[in-house]
Amino acid sequence: MKSLASLKYFLEVSVTTFVAFNLLYVIWLFFIISYETASGFNGSIMYVPHAARVLTICYFGVAAVPALFAAHIFCTYVIGGFYGLNSLEFIDLLGTSFLSTICVLIALYAMAGLGFKLRTLPFYKFTKDSVYLDLSNHKHIIMVTVFSAAVHALSIYVYNYVRALSSNPEMFVRFFVGDILGTLVTIFTLSFMLFAFFRER
Amino acid sequence: MPDFKKRLSTFVQMLRNIEDEFKLHLLTPNEQAVFYTILKSDDVCNISKIVDESGLSRSTVYKILRKLEENSLIEALQSESDKRESIVSLKV
């Protein structure tokens, strides 16, 4: 019974995560494709799908990871590939997708090391003095966004450097700024769009 | 066992906190209560019904109706069946 409930939760999270990431990727593609072409494509200045990474990992925990990884590969390989945005070989696509998927997890565990813990993630030692991240507080989510954007930008930069794909430091800045801006834009747009539905208190 | 709906409602709560902090809403909670009572009624709504359903005093309801009318959200009319009774309907 418990395993059935776990499976149900996993499926709900996976579908939500996959759809959310695809949706944001397509929105991003729509806005970005006109001025960021495949040649010289070095990370976006407003990467809205990062919001899907941050929000799904924060709110659903590690259950969102497989769907997020699948969504990364699907979007980059199929959708991005169709518009000429994917210049990576499949092995590098797997590598960068893996790093992009786990960047929020790494950031959250790094933050846990600094004393900010998240209840939705396992492997923590909780004490009564633990400081918890409040998921209903947008400032905490923004803090996770900044940390994860830094981890994402750094890990992708190092991966590209090691694999001799790119050594342009501009890429780090564009990933870092792009992830933060993209997530902020998504969260605030959702708030603006949906607040009409939440008026009835 | 994690609950999917509970997690989603935390996310919605976060969006609502943004709404509160940046004052995205135009109406106060009492004004929203009155507005939604009118919204929920089929066509037109009389003032007694708003008082009953919102749980607010009659004078507060009148004050709010005046503000909603000034904001062009509702319009107050006279009931055709009972000339002493005012009815309100949505303008938007």
XYZ file of C-alpha atoms in Angstrom:
293
model
C 0.000 0.000 0.000
C 2.819 2.315 0.950
C 4.784 1.401 -2.164
C 1.702 2.048 -4.301
C 1.391 5.525 -2.792
C 5.108 6.097 -3.409
C 4.699 5.038 -7.036
C 1.694 7.346 -7.438
C 3.690 10.253 -5.990
C 6.649 9.430 -8.228
C 4.462 9.341 -11.336
C 2.700 12.597 -10.445
C 6.028 14.302 -9.828
C 7.597 12.870 -12.988
C 4.754 13.964 -15.252
C 4.612 17.438 -13.682
C 8.376 17.877 -13.908
C 8.625 16.651 -17.501
C 5.746 18.807 -18.696
C 6.911 21.896 -16.766
C 10.441 21.663 -18.144
C 9.235 21.097 -21.722
C 6.803 23.968 -21.481
C 9.421 26.388 -20.185
C 11.937 25.159 -22.754
C 9.528 25.849 -25.590
C 8.719 29.305 -24.177
C 12.418 30.023 -23.880
C 12.997 28.740 -27.408
C 10.275 30.981 -28.745
C 11.800 34.127 -27.261
C 15.401 33.258 -27.741
C 15.666 31.742 -31.163
C 15.379 34.990 -33.048
C 18.584 36.442 -31.662
C 20.596 33.513 -30.337
C 21.521 31.177 -33.128
C 23.329 27.862 -33.017
C 26.584 29.438 -34.113
C 28.213 31.027 -31.103
C 25.431 29.779 -28.837
C 27.045 30.053 -25.468
C 24.307 29.938 -22.871
C 21.248 32.066 -22.605
C 20.850 35.431 -20.943
C 17.396 34.418 -19.684
C 17.092 30.660 -19.343
C 13.573 30.126 -17.984
C 13.760 26.295 -17.788
C 16.105 26.698 -14.803
C 12.950 27.557 -12.855
C 11.682 24.021 -13.528
C 14.895 22.595 -12.071
C 14.781 24.745 -8.959
C 11.057 24.473 -8.274
C 10.665 20.758 -8.921
C 13.709 19.741 -6.875
C 12.782 22.098 -4.033
C 9.113 21.127 -3.856
C 9.189 17.469 -4.911
C 12.666 16.405 -3.803
C 14.782 13.713 -5.440
C 11.697 12.098 -7.021
C 11.872 14.816 -9.694
C 15.440 13.978 -10.760
C 14.779 11.181 -13.327
C 12.058 13.153 -15.129
C 14.208 16.272 -15.081
C 17.115 14.372 -16.634
C 14.818 12.872 -19.270
C 13.316 16.298 -19.993
C 16.795 17.801 -20.448
C 17.778 15.200 -22.988
C 14.440 15.270 -24.792
C 14.330 19.068 -25.027
C 17.943 19.545 -26.058
C 18.143 16.605 -28.431
C 14.695 16.640 -30.009
C 13.304 20.178 -29.715
C 16.592 22.103 -29.574
C 18.091 19.826 -32.224
C 15.218 20.574 -34.553
C 15.999 24.310 -34.362
C 19.758 23.775 -34.626
C 20.494 24.687 -31.012
C 22.163 21.410 -30.117
C 25.770 21.229 -31.234
C 26.758 18.604 -28.659
C 27.593 14.970 -29.264
C 25.261 12.580 -27.491
C 27.822 11.681 -24.802
C 28.323 15.372 -24.012
C 24.595 15.895 -24.051
C 24.286 13.180 -21.393
C 27.102 14.749 -19.369
C 25.791 18.308 -19.466
C 22.208 17.151 -18.866
C 23.351 15.202 -15.817
C 25.213 18.219 -14.423
C 22.272 20.522 -15.157
C 19.914 18.094 -13.413
C 21.924 17.690 -10.248
C 23.090 21.317 -9.918
C 20.129 22.210 -7.688
C 20.729 19.151 -5.505
C 24.414 20.050 -5.120
C 23.469 23.626 -4.280
C 20.950 22.457 -1.682
C 23.461 20.144 -0.023
C 26.047 22.926 -0.079
C 23.514 25.197 1.579
C 22.784 22.467 4.126
C 26.480 22.538 4.934
C 26.074 26.238 5.644
C 23.130 25.492 7.915
C 20.121 25.928 5.617
C 18.327 22.631 5.281
C 15.401 21.570 3.181
C 12.818 19.152 4.540
C 12.007 17.568 1.183
C 15.511 16.137 0.746
C 16.900 13.033 2.463
C 20.332 12.353 3.962
C 20.298 15.219 6.401
C 20.956 14.988 10.067
C 18.143 17.015 11.600
C 18.524 18.505 15.010
C 16.171 20.782 16.821
C 18.572 23.651 16.106
C 18.471 23.062 12.329
C 17.507 26.050 10.241
C 15.036 25.013 7.560
C 14.457 26.575 4.200
C 10.896 27.802 4.077
C 9.431 26.757 0.738
C 6.536 29.171 1.069
C 8.993 32.071 1.269
C 10.025 33.296 -2.164
C 13.242 34.798 -0.766
C 14.444 31.333 0.194
C 13.613 30.054 -3.279
C 15.548 32.956 -4.788
C 18.510 32.084 -2.555
C 18.407 28.484 -3.852
C 18.181 29.882 -7.385
C 21.342 31.960 -6.977
C 23.300 29.094 -5.406
C 22.149 26.579 -8.016
C 22.871 28.984 -10.885
C 26.417 29.372 -9.594
C 26.853 25.589 -9.297
C 25.325 25.058 -12.746
C 27.464 27.687 -14.455
C 30.631 26.445 -12.783
C 30.011 22.762 -13.451
C 29.107 23.302 -17.110
C 32.103 25.591 -17.588
C 34.458 23.006 -16.047
C 32.866 20.210 -18.121
C 33.260 22.183 -21.333
C 36.831 23.112 -20.427
C 37.811 19.514 -19.600
C 36.131 18.138 -22.732
C 37.712 20.965 -24.785
C 34.293 22.133 -25.971
C 34.681 25.726 -24.875
C 36.963 27.761 -22.660
C 35.203 31.077 -23.011
C 34.688 32.634 -19.549
C 31.750 34.592 -20.961
C 29.840 31.305 -20.908
C 30.077 31.137 -17.116
C 28.636 34.631 -16.756
C 25.860 33.980 -19.263
C 24.830 30.728 -17.596
C 24.930 32.291 -14.133
C 22.994 35.433 -15.032
C 20.706 33.594 -17.450
C 19.638 30.999 -14.894
C 18.931 33.601 -12.216
C 17.025 35.931 -14.546
C 15.100 33.069 -16.129
C 13.952 31.695 -12.781
C 13.000 35.111 -11.434
C 11.045 35.931 -14.575
C 9.202 32.599 -14.383
C 8.306 32.901 -10.693
C 7.137 36.496 -10.962
C 5.248 35.846 -14.183
C 3.447 32.921 -12.541
C 2.617 35.103 -9.581
C 1.266 37.853 -11.833
C -0.638 35.419 -14.010
C -2.140 33.289 -11.294
C -2.894 35.769 -8.540
C -6.388 36.284 -9.894
C -7.176 32.655 -9.063
C -5.972 32.966 -5.483
C -7.968 36.050 -4.554
C -10.698 34.098 -2.847
C -9.253 33.541 0.614
C 4.719 9.690 2.719
C 5.095 12.893 0.665
C 1.839 14.338 -0.564
C 1.884 15.801 -4.082
C -1.026 18.183 -3.521
C 0.466 19.427 -0.269
C 3.744 20.188 -2.009
C 1.908 22.024 -4.782
C -0.066 24.042 -2.263
C 3.218 25.152 -0.666
C 4.287 26.380 -4.095
C 1.008 28.245 -4.518
C 1.511 29.724 -1.044
C 4.905 31.007 -2.167
C 3.306 32.687 -5.199
C 0.672 34.217 -2.946
C 3.380 35.586 -0.671
C 4.891 37.361 -3.681
C 1.450 38.732 -4.451
C 1.123 40.012 -0.884
C 4.602 41.466 -0.691
C 4.360 43.326 -3.960
C 0.711 44.242 -3.379
C -0.431 42.853 -6.710
C -4.038 42.765 -5.608
C -6.212 45.836 -5.815
C -8.818 44.726 -3.316
C -8.635 44.109 0.428
C -9.794 40.703 1.753
C -13.233 42.166 2.717
C -13.612 43.732 -0.711
C -12.644 40.424 -2.296
C -15.293 38.625 -0.196
C -17.995 40.989 -1.435
C -16.752 40.896 -5.007
C -16.717 37.096 -5.063
C -20.206 36.890 -3.578
C -21.437 38.987 -6.489
C -19.309 36.998 -8.920
C -20.752 33.692 -7.704
C -24.359 34.786 -8.037
C -25.858 33.952 -11.427
C -26.894 37.313 -12.789
C -27.730 39.948 -10.205
C -27.320 39.879 -6.456
C -29.207 41.682 -3.715
C -27.465 43.353 -0.809
C -28.998 41.134 1.889
C -27.454 38.112 0.210
C -24.021 39.774 0.201
C -24.384 40.651 3.904
C -25.381 37.060 4.735
C -22.707 35.367 2.683
C -19.780 37.672 3.431
C -20.478 37.888 7.159
C -19.788 41.634 7.082
C -21.972 44.355 8.544
C -24.478 46.107 6.286
C -22.644 49.456 6.562
C -19.319 47.852 5.614
C -20.939 46.168 2.633
C -22.414 49.489 1.465
C -19.033 51.178 1.808
C -17.346 48.410 -0.178
C -20.048 48.439 -2.864
C -19.524 52.152 -3.298
C -15.782 51.604 -3.790
C -16.364 48.744 -6.249
C -18.776 50.919 -8.162
C -16.256 53.787 -8.285
C -13.709 51.323 -9.674
C -16.244 50.347 -12.355
C -16.282 46.730 -11.198
C -19.983 46.579 -10.384
C -23.139 48.592 -11.009
C -25.967 49.128 -8.569
C -29.528 49.026 -9.869
C -32.990 49.226 -8.432
C -34.919 45.967 -8.281
C -37.873 45.947 -10.658
C -39.942 43.711 -8.406
C -39.276 45.675 -5.222
C -38.373 49.348 -5.711
C -36.971 49.579 -2.162
C -34.389 46.932 -2.849
C -31.023 47.572 -4.520
C -29.376 44.910 -6.587
C -25.857 44.797 -7.904
C -24.324 43.138 -10.906
C -20.834 42.807 -12.332
C -19.734 45.383 -14.844
C -16.638 43.517 -15.965
